[in-house]
Short mmCIF file of C-alpha atoms in Angstrom, two decimals:
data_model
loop_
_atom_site.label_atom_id
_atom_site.label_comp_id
_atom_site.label_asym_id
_atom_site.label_seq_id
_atom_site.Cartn_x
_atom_site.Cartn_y
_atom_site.Cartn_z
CA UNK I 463 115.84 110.84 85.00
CA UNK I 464 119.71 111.42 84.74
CA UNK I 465 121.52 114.40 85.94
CA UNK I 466 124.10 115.20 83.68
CA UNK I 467 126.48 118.38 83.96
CA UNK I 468 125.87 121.14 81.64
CA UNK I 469 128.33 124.27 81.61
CA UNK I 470 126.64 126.20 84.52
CA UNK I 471 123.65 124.26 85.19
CA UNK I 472 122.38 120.39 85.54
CA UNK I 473 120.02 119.17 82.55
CA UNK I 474 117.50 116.42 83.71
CA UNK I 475 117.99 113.56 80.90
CA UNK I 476 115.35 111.81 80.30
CA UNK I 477 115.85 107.81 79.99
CA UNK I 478 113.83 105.74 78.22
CA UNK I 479 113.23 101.77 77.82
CA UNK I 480 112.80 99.18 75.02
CA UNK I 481 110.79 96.28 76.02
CA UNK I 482 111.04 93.47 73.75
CA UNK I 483 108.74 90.39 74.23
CA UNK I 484 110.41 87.26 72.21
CA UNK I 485 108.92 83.60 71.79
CA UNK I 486 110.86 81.91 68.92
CA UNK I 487 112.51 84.88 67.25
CA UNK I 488 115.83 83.75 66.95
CA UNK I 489 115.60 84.86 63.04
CA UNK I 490 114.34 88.68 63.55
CA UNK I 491 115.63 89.67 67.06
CA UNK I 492 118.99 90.36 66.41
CA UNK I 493 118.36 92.55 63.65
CA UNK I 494 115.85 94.03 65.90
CA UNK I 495 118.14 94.98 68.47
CA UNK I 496 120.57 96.29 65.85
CA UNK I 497 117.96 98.66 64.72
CA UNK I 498 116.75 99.29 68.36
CA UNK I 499 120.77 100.16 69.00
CA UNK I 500 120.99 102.77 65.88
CA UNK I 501 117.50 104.58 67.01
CA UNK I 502 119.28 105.05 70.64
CA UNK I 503 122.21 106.56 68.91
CA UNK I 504 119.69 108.85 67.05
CA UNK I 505 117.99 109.94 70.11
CA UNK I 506 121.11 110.24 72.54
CA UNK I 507 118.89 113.10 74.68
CA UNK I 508 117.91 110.51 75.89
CA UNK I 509 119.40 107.77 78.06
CA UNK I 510 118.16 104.28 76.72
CA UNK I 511 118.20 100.55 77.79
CA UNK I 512 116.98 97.53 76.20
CA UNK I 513 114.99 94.48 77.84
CA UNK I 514 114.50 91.54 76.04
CA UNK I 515 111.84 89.19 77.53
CA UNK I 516 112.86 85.61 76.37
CA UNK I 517 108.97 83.94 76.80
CA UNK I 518 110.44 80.70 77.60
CA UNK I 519 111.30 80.26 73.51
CA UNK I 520 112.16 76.36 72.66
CA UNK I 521 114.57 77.80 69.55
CA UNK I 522 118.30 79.69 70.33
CA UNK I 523 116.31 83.08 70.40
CA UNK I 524 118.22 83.82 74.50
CA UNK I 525 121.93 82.59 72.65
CA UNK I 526 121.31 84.82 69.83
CA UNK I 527 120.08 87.97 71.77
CA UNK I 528 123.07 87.42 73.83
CA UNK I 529 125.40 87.23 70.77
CA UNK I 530 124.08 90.52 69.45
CA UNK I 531 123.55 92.63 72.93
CA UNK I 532 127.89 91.99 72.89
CA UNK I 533 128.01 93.88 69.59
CA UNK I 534 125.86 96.62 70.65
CA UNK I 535 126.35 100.24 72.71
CA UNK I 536 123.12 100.15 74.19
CA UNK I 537 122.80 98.82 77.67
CA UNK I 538 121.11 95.16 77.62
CA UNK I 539 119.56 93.28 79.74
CA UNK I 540 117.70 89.98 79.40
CA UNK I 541 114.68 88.06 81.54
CA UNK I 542 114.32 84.67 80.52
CA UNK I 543 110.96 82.91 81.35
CA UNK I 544 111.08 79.21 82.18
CA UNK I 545 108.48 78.23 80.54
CA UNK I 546 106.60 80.37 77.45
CA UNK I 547 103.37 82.20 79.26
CA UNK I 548 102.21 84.67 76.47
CA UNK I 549 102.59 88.06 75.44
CA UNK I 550 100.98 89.56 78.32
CA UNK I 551 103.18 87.77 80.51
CA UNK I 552 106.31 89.06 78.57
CA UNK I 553 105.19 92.50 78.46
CA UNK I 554 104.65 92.57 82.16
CA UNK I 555 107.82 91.28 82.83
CA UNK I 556 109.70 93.87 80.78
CA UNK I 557 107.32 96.66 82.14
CA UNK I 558 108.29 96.05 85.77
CA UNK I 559 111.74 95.85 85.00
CA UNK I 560 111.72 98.48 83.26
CA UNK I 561 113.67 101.62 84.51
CA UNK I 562 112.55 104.52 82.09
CA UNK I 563 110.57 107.73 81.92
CA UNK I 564 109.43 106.47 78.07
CA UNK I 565 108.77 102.95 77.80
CA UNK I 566 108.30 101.36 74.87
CA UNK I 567 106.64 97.93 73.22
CA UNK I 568 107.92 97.15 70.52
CA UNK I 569 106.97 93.85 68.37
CA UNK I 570 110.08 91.78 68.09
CA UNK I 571 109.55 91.11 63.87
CA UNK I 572 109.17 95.41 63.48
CA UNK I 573 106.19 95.05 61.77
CA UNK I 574 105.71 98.83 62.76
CA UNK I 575 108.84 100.65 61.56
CA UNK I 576 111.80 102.10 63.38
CA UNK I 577 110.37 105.24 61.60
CA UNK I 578 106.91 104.79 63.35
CA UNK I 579 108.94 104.34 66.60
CA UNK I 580 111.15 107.25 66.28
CA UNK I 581 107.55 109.57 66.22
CA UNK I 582 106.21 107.57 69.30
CA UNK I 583 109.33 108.41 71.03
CA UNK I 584 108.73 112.71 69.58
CA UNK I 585 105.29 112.72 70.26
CA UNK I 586 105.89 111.79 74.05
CA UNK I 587 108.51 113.78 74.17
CA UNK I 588 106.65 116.98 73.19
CA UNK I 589 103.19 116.38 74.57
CA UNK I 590 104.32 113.73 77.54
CA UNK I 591 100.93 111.77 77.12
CA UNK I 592 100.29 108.82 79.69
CA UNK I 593 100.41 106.54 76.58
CA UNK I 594 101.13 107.17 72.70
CA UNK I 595 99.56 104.08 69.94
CA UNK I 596 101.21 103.67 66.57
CA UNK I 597 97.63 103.32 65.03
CA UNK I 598 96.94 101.64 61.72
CA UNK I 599 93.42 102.56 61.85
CA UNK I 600 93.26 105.95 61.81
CA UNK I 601 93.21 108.15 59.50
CA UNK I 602 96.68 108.49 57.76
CA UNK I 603 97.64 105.03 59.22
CA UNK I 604 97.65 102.09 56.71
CA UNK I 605 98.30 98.12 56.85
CA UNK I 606 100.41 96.10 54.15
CA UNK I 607 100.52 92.31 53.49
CA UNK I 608 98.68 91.71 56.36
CA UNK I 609 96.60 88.64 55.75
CA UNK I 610 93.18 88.70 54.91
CA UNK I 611 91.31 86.65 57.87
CA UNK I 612 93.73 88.25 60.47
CA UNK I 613 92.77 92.13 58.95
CA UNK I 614 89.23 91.48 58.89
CA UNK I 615 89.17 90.08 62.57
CA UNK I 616 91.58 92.76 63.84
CA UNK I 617 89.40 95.84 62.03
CA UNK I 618 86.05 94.15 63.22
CA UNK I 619 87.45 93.91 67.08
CA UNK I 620 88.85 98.01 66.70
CA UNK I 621 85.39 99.34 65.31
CA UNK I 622 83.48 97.38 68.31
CA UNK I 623 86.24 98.44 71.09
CA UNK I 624 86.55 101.89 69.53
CA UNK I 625 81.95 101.72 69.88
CA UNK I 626 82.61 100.78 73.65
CA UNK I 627 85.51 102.67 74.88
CA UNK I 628 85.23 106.06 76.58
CA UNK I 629 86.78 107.88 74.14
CA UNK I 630 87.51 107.72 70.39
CA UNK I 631 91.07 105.61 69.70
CA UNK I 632 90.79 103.98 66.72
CA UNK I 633 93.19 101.26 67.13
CA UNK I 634 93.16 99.19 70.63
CA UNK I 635 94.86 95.62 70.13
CA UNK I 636 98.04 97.19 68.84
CA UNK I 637 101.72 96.24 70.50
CA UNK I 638 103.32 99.00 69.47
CA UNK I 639 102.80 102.10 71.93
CA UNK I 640 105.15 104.08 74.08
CA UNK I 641 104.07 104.88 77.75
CA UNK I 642 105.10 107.19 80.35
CA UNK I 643 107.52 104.83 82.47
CA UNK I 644 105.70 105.51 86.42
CA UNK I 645 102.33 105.20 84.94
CA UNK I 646 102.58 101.93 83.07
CA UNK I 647 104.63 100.54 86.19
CA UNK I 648 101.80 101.61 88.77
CA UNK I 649 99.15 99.50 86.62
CA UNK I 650 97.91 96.68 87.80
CA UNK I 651 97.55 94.24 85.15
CA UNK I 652 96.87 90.63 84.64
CA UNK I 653 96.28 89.35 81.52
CA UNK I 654 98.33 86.82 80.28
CA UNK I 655 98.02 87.22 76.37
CA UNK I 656 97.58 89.42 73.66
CA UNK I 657 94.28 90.96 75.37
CA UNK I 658 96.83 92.83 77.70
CA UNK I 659 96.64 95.52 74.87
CA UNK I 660 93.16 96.13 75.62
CA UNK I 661 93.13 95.93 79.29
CA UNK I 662 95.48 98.88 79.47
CA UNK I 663 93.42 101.10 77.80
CA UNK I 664 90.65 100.16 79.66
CA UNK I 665 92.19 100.59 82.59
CA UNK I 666 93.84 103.73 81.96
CA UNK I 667 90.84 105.40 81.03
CA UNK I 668 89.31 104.28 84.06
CA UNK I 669 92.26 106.46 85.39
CA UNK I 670 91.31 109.46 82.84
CA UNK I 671 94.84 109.07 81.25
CA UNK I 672 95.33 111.22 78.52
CA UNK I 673 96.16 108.33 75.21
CA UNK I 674 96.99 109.69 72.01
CA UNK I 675 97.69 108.08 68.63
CA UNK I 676 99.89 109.00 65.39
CA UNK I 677 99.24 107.12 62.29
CA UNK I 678 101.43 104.42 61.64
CA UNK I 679 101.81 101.24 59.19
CA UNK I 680 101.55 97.96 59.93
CA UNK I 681 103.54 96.00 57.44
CA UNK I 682 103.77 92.08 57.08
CA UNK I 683 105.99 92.49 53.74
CA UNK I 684 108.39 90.30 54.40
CA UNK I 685 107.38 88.28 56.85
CA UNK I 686 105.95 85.01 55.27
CA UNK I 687 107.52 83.42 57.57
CA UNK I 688 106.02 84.11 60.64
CA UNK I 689 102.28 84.20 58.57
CA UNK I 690 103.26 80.44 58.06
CA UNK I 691 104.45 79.83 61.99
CA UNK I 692 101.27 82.27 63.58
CA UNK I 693 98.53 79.80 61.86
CA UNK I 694 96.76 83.09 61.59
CA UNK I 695 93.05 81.20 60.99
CA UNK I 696 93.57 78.32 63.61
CA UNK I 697 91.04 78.43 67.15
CA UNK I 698 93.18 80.06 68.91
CA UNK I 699 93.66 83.58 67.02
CA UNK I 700 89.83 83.19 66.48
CA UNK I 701 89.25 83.26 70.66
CA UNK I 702 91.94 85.94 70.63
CA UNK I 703 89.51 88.11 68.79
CA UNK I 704 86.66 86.78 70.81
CA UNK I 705 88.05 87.57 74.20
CA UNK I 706 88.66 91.07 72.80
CA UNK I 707 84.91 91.27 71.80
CA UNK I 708 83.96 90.10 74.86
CA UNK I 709 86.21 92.65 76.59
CA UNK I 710 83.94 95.38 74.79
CA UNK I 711 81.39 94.06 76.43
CA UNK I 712 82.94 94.55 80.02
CA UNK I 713 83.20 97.73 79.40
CA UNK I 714 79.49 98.59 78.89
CA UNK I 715 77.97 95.24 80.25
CA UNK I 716 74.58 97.52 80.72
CA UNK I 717 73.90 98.02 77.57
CA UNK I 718 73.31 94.32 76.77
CA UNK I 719 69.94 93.99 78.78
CA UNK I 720 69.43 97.46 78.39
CA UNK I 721 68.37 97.20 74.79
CA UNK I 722 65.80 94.36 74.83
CA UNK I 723 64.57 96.00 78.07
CA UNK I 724 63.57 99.59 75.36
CA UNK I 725 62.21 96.82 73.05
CA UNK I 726 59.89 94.90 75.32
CA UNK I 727 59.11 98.35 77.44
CA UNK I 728 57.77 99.55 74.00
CA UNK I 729 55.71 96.35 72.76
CA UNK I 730 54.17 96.67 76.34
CA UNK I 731 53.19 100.67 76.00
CA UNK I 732 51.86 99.89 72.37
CA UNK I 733 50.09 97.34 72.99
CA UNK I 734 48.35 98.34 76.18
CA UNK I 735 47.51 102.33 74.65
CA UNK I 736 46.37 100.82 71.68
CA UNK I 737 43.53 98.64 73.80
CA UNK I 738 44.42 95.35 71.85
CA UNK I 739 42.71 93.08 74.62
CA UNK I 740 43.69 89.76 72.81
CA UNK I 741 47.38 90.90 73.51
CA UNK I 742 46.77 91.74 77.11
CA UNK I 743 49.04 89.05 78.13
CA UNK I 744 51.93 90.05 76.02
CA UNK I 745 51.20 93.02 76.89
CA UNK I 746 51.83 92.52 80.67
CA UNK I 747 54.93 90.37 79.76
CA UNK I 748 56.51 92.82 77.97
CA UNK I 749 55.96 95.20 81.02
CA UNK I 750 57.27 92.98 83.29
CA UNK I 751 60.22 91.90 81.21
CA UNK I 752 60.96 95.59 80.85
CA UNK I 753 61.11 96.39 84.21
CA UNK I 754 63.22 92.97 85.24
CA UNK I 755 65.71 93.91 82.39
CA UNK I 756 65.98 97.58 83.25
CA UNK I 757 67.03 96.65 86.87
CA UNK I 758 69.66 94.20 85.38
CA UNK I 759 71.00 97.06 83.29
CA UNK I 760 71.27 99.00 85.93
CA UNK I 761 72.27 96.61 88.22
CA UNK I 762 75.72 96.02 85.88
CA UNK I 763 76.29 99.37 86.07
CA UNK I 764 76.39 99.48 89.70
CA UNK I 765 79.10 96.22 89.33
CA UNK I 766 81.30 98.15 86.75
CA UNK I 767 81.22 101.41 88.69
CA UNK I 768 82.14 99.90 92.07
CA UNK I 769 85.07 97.68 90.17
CA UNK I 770 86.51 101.43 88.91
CA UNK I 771 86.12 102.61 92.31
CA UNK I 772 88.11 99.53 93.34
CA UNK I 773 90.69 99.85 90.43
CA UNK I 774 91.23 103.25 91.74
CA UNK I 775 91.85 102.75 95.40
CA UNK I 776 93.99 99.95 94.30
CA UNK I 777 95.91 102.27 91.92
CA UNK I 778 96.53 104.90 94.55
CA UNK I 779 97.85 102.49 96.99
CA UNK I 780 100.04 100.88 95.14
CA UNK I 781 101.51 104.07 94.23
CA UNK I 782 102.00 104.82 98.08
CA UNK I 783 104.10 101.55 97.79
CA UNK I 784 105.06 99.93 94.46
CA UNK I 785 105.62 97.02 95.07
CA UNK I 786 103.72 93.67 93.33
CA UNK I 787 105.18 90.23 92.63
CA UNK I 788 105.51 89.83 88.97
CA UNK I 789 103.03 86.89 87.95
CA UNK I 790 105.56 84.88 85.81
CA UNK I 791 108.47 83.48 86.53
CA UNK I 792 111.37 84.88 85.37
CA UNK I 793 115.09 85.10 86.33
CA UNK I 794 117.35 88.34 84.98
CA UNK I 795 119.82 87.24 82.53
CA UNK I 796 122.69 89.68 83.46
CA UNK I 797 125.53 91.12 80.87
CA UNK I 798 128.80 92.93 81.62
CA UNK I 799 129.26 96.53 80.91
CA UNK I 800 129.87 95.62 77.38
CA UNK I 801 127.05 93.67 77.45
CA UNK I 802 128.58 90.45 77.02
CA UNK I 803 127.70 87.32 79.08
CA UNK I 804 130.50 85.41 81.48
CA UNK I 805 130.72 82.34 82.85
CA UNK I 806 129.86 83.07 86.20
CA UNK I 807 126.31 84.84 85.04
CA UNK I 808 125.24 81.62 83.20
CA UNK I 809 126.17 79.61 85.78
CA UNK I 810 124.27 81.60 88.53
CA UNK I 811 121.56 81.49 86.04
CA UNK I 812 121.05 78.09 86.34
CA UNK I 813 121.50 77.40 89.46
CA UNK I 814 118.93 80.59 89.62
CA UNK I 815 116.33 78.03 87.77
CA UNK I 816 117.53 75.04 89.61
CA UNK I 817 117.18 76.60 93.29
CA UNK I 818 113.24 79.00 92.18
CA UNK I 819 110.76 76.83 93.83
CA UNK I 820 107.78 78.62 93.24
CA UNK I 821 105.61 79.71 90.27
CA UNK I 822 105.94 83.46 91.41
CA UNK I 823 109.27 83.73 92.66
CA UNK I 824 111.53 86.31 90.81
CA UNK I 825 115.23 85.61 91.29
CA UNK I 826 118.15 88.24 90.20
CA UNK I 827 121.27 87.35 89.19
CA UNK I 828 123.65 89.61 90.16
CA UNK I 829 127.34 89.73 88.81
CA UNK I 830 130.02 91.52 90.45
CA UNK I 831 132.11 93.66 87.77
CA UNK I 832 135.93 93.62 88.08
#
């Protein structure tokens, strides 16, 4: 937080963070951080930065961030990756750069609206929550345009998640969430695409965080566009969906032999009260498959409890000392206090990309002010 005088007393102001993932959004993210710029204006109790996370984008989406963060009040500052890594990558980036008691993802296109975000930012205000969802999927929540194949995949993956999670959150794969700044910094996360979403729920209930979600809409009006660029039936936003199915499964791995272990452990009992002699060797390997599948069942839950007792200790020590190398490269794309770029700053940038030599080295440009 910021100290601030007040007449008589200090007031603690809170600050908050934007994190912006972009891969080939030179169309949408200026008006983005135009919008992003007018909502910080609206909220001035708090103090507010944005990060934009260029993912290595192949289009002018860095020149035309930096064009716009010069027109702007709101402090910007930029991470370009050298090559695009995914989503997750991006939002890990902007995470551990991030300097705020509120952060929040938000999707570069604002398929959630600055409306939606303005209640993320009040409902963590007034409850302070570890995270806050803009959820579609519950009740109140809604989704426009969205196309068909993508709404059916996304709605079968939430109903399966929401079957496995530890609690009931209706809406799991969604970007669009504000956290509370040291908790989301002290996770340790890995997931390189868009199944980061899930893996920080499922690790922060592992941590018995306390997530809440407000209804929201997710709206594609508008955006032909990007349903033309996101080839939303092609393999790879199929194995999305997959990997977050699969993820369920992680979660409660026992109940998979679990269930055939009841079914064969009954066919055994029936079989063998019922005195059926002809089925006395089904009978026996139903038994026996029972009891091999039961110990499996339990065995997974011995795996997943000792990898929570793991995440844990891991969690509380990194809290003792926060530091952890961010996974993808990325070099800090550093604005005056006007936030316009100079010569010098794009200069050290690339001799920043010329000099990094390794695929987790972080280097920070830093640009002394006149």
């Amino acid at each position: 937080m910021t100290t601030v005088q007040g007449t008589g007393a200090q007031l603690a102001r809170p600050t908050g963070t934007f994190v912006l993932p972009c891969f080939r959004e030179e169309g949408t993210v200026g008006k983005t951080l135009q919008a992003l710029d007018q909502l910080a204006q609206q909220k001035d109790h708090f103090q507010w930065e944005i990060i934009v996370v260029n993912d290595g984008s192949d289009d002018d989406t860095l020149g035309e961030a930096t064009r716009i963060a010069a027109t702007i009040t709101t402090p910007v500052r930029i991470l370009s990756h050298r090559r695009n890594a995914g989503l997750g990558a991006g939002m890990r980036t902007g995470i551990q750069a991030s300097r705020g008691d509120v952060v929040l993802a938000v999707d570069c296109d604002l398929s959630y609206s600055i409306d939606d975000i303005s209640r993320l930012i009040d409902t963590w205000a007034e409850t302070h929550p570890h995270i806050v969802i803009a959820s579609p999927y519950m009740e109140g929540g809604a989704s426009v345009r969205v196309p068909r194949p993508l709404a059916m995949r996304s709605q079968a993956a939430n109903k399966f998640l929401n079957f496995t999670s530890y609690h009931d959150i209706k809406t799991l794969t969604g970007m669009v969430r504000a956290y509370d700044g040291p908790f989301i910094r002290s996770m340790s996360l890995k997931a390189e695409g868009p199944d980061i979403m899930v893996e920080i729920i499922y690790k922060a209930q592992i941590l018995r965080a306390r997530i809440v979600e407000i209804p929201a809409t997710l709206s594609w009006a508008g955006l032909e566009q990007r349903v033309s660029r996101s080839a939303l039936t092609s393999t790879t936003s199929r194995m999305t969906t997959y990997r977050q199915l699969i993820n369920g499964y992680l979660w409660r791995p026992f109940w998979v032999p679990l269930i055939p272990a009841l079914l064969f452990g009954l066919v055994g009992f029936v079989l063998t009260l019922t005195g059926h002699l002809g089925w006395h060797g089904v009978a026996v390997a139903s038994s026996v498959l029972f009891f091999v599948l039961l110990v499996q069942s339990l065995m997974s839950l011995q795996s997943k409890r000792y990898f929570e007792e793991l995440y844990n200790l891991g969690y509380s020590l990194k809290a003792v000392s926060p530091t952890e190398p961010i996974r993808t490269p990325s070099v800090e794309y550093v604005l005056d206090e006007k936030n316009r770029p100079t010569p010098a700053t794009i200069d050290e940038v690339d001799a920043a990309f010329a000099t990094a030599s390794t695929p987790v080295e972080v280097v920070e440009v830093a640009v002394q002010q006149g």
